[in-house]
Short mmCIF file of C-alpha atoms in Angstrom, two decimals:
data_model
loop_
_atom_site.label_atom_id
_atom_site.label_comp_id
_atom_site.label_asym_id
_atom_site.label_seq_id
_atom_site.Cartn_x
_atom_site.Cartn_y
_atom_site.Cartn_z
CA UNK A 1 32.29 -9.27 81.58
CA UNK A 2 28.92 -8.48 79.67
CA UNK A 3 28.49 -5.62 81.80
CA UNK A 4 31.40 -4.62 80.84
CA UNK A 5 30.80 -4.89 76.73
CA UNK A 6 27.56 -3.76 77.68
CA UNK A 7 28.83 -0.63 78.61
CA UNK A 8 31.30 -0.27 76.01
CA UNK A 9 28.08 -0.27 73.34
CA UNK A 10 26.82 2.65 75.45
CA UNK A 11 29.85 4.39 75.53
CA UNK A 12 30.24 3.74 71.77
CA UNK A 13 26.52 4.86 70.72
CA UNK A 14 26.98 7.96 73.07
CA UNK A 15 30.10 8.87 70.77
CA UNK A 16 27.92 8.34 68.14
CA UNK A 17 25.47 10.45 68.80
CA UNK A 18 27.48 13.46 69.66
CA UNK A 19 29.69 13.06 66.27
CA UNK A 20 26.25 13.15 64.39
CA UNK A 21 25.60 16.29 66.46
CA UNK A 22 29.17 17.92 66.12
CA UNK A 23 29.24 17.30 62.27
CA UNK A 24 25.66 18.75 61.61
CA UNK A 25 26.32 21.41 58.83
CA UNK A 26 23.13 23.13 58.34
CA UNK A 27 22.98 25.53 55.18
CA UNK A 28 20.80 29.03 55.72
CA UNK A 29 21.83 32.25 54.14
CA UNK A 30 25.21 33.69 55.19
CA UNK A 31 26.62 29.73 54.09
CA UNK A 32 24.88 29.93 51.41
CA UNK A 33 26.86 33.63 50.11
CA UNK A 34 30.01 32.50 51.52
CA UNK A 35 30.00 29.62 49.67
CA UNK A 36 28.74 31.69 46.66
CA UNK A 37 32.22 33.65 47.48
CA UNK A 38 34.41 30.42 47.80
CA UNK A 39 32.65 29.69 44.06
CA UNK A 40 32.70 32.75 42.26
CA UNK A 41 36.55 33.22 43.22
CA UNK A 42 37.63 30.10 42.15
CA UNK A 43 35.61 30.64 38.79
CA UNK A 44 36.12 34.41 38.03
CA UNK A 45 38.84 35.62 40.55
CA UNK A 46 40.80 36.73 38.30
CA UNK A 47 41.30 40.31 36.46
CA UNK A 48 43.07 41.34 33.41
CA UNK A 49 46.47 41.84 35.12
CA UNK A 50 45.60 40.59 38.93
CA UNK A 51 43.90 38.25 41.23
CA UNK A 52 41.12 39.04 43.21
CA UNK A 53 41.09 37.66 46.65
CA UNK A 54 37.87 36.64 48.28
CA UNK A 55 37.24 36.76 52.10
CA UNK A 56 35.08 35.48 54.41
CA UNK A 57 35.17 36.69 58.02
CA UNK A 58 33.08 36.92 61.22
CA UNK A 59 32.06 35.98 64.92
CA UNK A 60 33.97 32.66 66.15
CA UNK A 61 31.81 29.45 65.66
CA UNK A 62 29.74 30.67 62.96
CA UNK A 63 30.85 28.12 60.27
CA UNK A 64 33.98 29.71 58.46
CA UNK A 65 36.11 27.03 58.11
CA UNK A 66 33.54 24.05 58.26
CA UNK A 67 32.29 25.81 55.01
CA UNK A 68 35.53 25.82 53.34
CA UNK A 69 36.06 22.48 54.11
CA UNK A 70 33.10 21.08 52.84
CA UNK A 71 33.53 23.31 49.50
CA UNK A 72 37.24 21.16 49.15
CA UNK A 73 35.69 18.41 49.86
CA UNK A 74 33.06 19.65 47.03
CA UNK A 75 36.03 20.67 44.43
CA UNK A 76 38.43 17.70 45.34
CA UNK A 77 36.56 14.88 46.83
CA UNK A 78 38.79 15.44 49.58
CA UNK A 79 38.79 17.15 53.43
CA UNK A 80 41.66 19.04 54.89
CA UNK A 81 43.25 17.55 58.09
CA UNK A 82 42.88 19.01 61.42
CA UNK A 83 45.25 18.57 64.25
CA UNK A 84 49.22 17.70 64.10
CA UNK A 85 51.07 15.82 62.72
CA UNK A 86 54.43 13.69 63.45
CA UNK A 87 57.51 15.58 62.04
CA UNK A 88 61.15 14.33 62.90
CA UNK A 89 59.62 12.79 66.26
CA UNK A 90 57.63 16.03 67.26
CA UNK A 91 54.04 16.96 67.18
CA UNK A 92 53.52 19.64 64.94
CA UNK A 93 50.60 21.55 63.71
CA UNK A 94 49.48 21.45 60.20
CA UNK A 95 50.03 24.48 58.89
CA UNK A 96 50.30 23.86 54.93
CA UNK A 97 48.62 21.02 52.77
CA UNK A 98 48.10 20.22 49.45
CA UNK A 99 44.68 18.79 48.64
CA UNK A 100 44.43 18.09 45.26
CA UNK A 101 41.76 15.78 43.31
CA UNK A 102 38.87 15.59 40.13
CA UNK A 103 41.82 18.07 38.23
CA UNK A 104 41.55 20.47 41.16
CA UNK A 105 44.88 21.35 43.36
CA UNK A 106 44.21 23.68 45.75
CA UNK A 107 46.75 24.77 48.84
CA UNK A 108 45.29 24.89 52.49
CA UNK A 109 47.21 27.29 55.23
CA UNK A 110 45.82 27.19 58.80
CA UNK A 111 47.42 29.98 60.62
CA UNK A 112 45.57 28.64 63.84
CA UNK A 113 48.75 29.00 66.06
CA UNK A 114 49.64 32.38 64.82
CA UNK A 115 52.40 31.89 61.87
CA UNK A 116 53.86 34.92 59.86
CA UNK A 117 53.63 35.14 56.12
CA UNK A 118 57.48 33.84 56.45
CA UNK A 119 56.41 30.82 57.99
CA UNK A 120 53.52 30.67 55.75
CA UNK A 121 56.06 30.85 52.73
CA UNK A 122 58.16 28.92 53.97
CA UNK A 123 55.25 26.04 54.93
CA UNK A 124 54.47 26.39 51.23
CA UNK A 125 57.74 25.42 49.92
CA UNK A 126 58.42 22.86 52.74
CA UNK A 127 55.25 20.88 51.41
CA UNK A 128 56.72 20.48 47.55
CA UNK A 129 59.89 19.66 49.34
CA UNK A 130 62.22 22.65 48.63
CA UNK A 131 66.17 21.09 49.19
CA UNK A 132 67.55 24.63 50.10
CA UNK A 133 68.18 25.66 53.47
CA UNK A 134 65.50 28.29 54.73
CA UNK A 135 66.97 29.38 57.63
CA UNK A 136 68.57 32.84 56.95
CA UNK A 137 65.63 33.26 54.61
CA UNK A 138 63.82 37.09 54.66
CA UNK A 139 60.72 37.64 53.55
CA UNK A 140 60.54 39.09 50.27
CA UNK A 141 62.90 35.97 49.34
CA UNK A 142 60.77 33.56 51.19
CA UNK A 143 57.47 35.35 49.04
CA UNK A 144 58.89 35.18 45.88
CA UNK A 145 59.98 31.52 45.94
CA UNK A 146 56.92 30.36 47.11
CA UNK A 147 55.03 31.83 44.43
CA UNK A 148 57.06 30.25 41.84
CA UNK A 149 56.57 26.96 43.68
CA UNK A 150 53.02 27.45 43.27
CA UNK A 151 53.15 28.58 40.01
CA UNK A 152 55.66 26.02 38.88
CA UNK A 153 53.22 22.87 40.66
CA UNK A 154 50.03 24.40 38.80
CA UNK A 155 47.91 25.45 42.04
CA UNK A 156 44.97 26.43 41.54
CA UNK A 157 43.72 28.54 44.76
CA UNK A 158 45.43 29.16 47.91
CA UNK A 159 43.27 29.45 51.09
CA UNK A 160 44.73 30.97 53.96
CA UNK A 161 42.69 30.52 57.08
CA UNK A 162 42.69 32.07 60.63
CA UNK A 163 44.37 34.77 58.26
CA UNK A 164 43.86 37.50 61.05
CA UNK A 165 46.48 35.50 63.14
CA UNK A 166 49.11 37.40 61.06
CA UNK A 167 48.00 41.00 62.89
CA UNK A 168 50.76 40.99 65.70
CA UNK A 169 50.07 44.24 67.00
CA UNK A 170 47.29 46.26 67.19
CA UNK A 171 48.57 49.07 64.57
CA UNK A 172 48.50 49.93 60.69
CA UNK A 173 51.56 47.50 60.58
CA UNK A 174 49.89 45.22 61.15
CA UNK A 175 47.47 45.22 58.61
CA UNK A 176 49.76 46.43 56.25
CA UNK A 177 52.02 42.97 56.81
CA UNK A 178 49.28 40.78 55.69
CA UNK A 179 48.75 42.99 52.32
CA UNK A 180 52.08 43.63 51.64
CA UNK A 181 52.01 39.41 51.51
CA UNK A 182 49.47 39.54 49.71
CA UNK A 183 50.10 42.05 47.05
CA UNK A 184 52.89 40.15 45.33
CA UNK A 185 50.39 36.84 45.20
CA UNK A 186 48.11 38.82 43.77
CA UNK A 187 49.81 40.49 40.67
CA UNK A 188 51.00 37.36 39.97
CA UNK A 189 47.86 36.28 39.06
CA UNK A 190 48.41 32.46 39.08
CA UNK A 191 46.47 30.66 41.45
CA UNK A 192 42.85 32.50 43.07
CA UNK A 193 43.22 33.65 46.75
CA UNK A 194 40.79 33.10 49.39
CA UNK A 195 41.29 34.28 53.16
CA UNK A 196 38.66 33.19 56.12
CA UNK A 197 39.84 34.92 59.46
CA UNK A 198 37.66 36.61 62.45
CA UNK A 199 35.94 40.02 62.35
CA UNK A 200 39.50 41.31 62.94
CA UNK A 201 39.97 40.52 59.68
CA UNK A 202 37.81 43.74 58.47
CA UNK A 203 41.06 45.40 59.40
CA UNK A 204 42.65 44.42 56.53
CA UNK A 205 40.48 47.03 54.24
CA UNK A 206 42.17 49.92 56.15
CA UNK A 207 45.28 49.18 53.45
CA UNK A 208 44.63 50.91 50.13
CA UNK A 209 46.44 48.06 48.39
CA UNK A 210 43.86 45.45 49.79
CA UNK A 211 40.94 47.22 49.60
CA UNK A 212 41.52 48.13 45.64
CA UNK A 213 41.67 44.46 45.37
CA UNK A 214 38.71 42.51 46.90
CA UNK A 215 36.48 40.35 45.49
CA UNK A 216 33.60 38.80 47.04
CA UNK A 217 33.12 38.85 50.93
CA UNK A 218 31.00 36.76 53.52
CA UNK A 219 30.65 37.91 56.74
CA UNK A 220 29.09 35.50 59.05
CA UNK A 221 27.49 36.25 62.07
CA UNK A 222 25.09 34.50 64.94
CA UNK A 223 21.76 34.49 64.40
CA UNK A 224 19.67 37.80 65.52
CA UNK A 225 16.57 37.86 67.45
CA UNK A 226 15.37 41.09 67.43
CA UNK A 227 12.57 41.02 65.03
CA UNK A 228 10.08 38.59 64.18
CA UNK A 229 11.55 37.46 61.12
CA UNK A 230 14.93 36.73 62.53
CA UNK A 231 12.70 34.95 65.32
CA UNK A 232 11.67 32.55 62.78
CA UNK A 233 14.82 32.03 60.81
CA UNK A 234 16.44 30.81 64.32
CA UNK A 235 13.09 29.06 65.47
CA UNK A 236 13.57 26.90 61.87
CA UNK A 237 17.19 26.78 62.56
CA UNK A 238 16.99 25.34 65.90
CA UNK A 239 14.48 22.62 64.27
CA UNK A 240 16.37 21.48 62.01
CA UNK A 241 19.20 20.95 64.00
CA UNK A 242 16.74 18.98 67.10
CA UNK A 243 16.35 17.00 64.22
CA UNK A 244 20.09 15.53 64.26
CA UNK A 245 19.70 14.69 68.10
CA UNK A 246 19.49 11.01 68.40
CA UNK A 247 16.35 11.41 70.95
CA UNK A 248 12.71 12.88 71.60
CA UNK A 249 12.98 16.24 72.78
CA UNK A 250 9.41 16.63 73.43
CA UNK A 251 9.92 18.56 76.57
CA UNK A 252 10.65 21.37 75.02
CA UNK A 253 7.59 21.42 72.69
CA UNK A 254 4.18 22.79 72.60
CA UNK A 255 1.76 20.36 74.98
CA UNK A 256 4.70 18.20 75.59
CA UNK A 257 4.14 16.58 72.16
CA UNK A 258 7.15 15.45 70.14
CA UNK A 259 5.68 16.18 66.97
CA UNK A 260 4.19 19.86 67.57
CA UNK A 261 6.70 22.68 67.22
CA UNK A 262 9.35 23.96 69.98
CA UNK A 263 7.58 26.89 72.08
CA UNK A 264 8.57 30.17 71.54
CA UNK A 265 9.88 30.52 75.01
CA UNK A 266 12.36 27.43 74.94
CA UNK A 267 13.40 28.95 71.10
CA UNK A 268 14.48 32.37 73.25
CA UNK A 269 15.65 30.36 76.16
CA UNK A 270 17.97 28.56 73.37
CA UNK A 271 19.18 32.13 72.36
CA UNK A 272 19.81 33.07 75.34
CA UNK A 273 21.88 30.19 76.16
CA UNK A 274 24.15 30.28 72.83
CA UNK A 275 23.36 34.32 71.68
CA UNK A 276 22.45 32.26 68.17
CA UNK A 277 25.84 30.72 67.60
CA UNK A 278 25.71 27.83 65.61
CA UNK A 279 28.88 26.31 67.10
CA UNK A 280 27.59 26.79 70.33
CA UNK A 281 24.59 25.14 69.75
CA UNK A 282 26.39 22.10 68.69
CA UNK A 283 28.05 21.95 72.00
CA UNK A 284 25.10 23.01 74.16
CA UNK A 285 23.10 20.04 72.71
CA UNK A 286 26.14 17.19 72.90
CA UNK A 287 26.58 18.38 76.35
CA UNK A 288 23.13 17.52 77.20
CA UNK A 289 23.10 14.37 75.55
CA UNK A 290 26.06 13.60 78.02
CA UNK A 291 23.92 15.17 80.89
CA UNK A 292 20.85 13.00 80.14
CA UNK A 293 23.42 10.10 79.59
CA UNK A 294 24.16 10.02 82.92
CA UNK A 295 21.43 10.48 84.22
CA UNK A 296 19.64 7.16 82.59
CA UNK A 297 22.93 5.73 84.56
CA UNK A 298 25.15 5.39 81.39
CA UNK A 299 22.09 4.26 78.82
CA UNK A 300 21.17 6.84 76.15
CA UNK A 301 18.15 7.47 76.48
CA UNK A 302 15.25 7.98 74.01
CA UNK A 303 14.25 10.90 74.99
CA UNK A 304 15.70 14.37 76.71
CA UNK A 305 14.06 15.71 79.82
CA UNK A 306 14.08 19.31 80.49
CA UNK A 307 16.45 18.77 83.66
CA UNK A 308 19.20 18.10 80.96
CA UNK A 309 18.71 21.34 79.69
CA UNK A 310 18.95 22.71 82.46
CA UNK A 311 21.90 20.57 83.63
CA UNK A 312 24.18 21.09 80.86
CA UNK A 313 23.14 25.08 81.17
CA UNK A 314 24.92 24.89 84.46
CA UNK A 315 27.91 22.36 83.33
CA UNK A 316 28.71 25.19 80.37
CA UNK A 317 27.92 28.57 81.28
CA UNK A 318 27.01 28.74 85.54
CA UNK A 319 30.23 31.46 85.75
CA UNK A 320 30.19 33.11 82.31
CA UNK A 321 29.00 36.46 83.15
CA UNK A 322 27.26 37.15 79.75
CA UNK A 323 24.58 34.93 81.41
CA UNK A 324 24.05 36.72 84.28
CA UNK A 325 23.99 33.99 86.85
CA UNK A 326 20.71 32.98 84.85
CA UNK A 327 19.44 29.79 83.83
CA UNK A 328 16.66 30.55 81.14
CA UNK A 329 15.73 26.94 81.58
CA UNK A 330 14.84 26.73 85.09
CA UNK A 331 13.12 30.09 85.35
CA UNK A 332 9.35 29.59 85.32
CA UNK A 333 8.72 33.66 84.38
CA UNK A 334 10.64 35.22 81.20
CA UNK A 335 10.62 38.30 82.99
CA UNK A 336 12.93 37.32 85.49
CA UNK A 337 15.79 36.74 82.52
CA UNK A 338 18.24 39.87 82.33
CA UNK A 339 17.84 41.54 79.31
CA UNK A 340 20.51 40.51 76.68
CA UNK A 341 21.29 42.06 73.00
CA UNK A 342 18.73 40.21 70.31
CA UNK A 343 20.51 41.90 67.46
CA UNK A 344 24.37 40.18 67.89
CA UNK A 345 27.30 39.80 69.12
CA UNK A 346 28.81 43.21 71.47
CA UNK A 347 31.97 41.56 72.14
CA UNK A 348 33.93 43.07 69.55
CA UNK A 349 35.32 46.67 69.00
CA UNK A 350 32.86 48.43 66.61
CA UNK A 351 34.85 50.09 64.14
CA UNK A 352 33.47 52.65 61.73
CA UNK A 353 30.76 52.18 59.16
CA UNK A 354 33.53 52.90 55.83
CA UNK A 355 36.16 51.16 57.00
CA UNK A 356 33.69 47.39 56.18
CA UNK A 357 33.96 45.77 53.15
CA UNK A 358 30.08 45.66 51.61
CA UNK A 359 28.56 42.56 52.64
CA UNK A 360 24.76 41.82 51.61
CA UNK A 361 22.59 40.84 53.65
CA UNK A 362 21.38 37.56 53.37
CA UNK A 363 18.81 35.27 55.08
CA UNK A 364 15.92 33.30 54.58
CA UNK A 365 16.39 29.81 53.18
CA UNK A 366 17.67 27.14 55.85
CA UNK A 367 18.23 23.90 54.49
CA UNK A 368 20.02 20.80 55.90
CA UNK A 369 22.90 19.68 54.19
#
């Protein structure tokens, strides 16, 4: 029986560790001007006779909607809910919520699993408990009805995330759904609009309508590595978040010493491994507390061991064929890695140069948060 509590500690301070891990929310500077966006919309995002949305798009895992959340949580004391929730006996997904608190009332839409703006509408006025029934309901009804709910329960801002969810096809109309939505919210000008979605999001500035109407925009992207300045800003990066894993990692450090700084060949081999995602990163390091876990027979250890690394390398990524079939950690020469891109992600369709909203570029500062 004390074995048995004994391992449920160790099981319990593993979970630990890899919650501190998955929460870590380091700021550098595309978070930084996204959350400058989230700001300045809320503040100023609105014109004479319209609203002015703000967006923030980009890669997957690159801190979108963990940014938004922690500005609501900034505004309203306050965290939107992830997951599903129990509605008339059946798991549903959260698609609307009201988070309002400190005089702040802001409305949340997660579009994760792909809802139309009816559905969005109709989420909206399902939330402040609209009697009627919306079955037979068409769009431009749906729209109009949910503005005046918004209007009518003094909202503040509306964020729509996963917004690009709403592109069903891979035409205009598609595009064109999303801002014909979005027009009518916008003349209103009631509440400030703010939409986070992927890079297919960029789409959106095809439609006149939209374009005309944009406020600030984020785009965040992985970390680059093909110059020596963007070399440092992920070198810095990756330091600061080593310094959220519950153990030593001074196998991956100049002389083996956990208080000199990583070497500059486990910094690429780290690039390699997540192509300078942060979200990958998170789960590249939990995955290696797990691997060094086991391997100190269900203790955590106080320190990582370089066979982790290259454990959980193989655990995540031994068939994804961006790797190559390479392990940067367990090859001795850096020549033998395949060459990768240094400067971003390739994995989306380039589209041309005036059809992107003007993003700054912004780097430099990295600070925890």
């Amino acid at each position: 029986m004390i074995d048995q509590f004994a391992l449920q500690d160790q099981n319990a301070l593993l979970q630990t560790a890899l919650d501190k891990i998955g929460s870590t929310f380091i700021r550098h500077g595309g978070i930084d001007h996204a959350w400058k966006v989230l700001e300045r919309t809320y503040k100023y995002g609105f014109r004479l006779h319209e609203s002015q949305p703000g967006y923030i798009y980009g890669e997957s895992r690159c801190g979108k909607s963990e940014t938004a959340h922690r500005w609501i949580q900034h505004m309203t004391g306050k965290r939107p809910v992830r997951g599903s929730s129990l509605v008339n006996g059946k798991e549903e997904a959260i698609l609307c919520q009201v988070i309002e608190g400190r005089g702040v009332k802001i409305v949340y839409l997660d579009l994760t699993n792909g809802a139309s703006p009816l559905e969005a509408c109709k989420a909206i006025l399902k939330v402040f408990h609209y009697q009627r029934p919306m079955t037979r309901m068409k769009q431009t009804e749906a729209t109009g009805l949910a503005i005046g709910m918004l209007i009518a329960r003094c909202v503040d801002c509306v964020i729509v995330d996963e917004a690009q969810q709403i592109f069903k096809g891979e035409g205009e109309q598609s595009a064109n759904a999303i801002a014909e939505w979005l027009l009518p919210m916008a003349n209103a000008r009631a509440f400030k609009i703010i939409l986070i979605g992927a890079r297919s999001l960029e789409r959106l500035f095809r439609v006149q309508s939209a374009e005309a109407r944009h406020f600030g925009v984020a785009l965040l992207e992985p970390f680059k590595f093909n110059t020596k300045v963007n070399q440092g800003l992920w070198a810095a990066f990756l330091e600061m978040f080593l310094e959220k894993v519950p153990a030593r990692t001074g196998a991956l450090r100049v002389d083996g010493d956990a208080k000199k700084p990583i070497t500059e060949r486990n910094v690429f081999n780290f690039y390699y491994a997540t192509r300078g995602s942060p979200g990958e990163l998170a789960k590249f390091l939990e995955t290696t507390v797990i691997c060094a876990f086991e391997r100190n027979n269900g203790v955590l250890p106080d320190q990582l061991l370089l066979e982790d690394f290259v454990e959980a390398f193989e655990f995540l990524w031994r068939h994804d064929r961006r790797m190559k079939g390479a392990n940067p950690f367990s090859i001795v020469d850096r020549k033998e890695i395949p060459t990768i891109s240094l400067s971003g992600p390739t994995t989306f369709k380039e589209q041309p140069e005036e059809t992107r909203p003007s993003a700054p570029k912004v780097g430099g500062r990295i600070h925890a948060r």
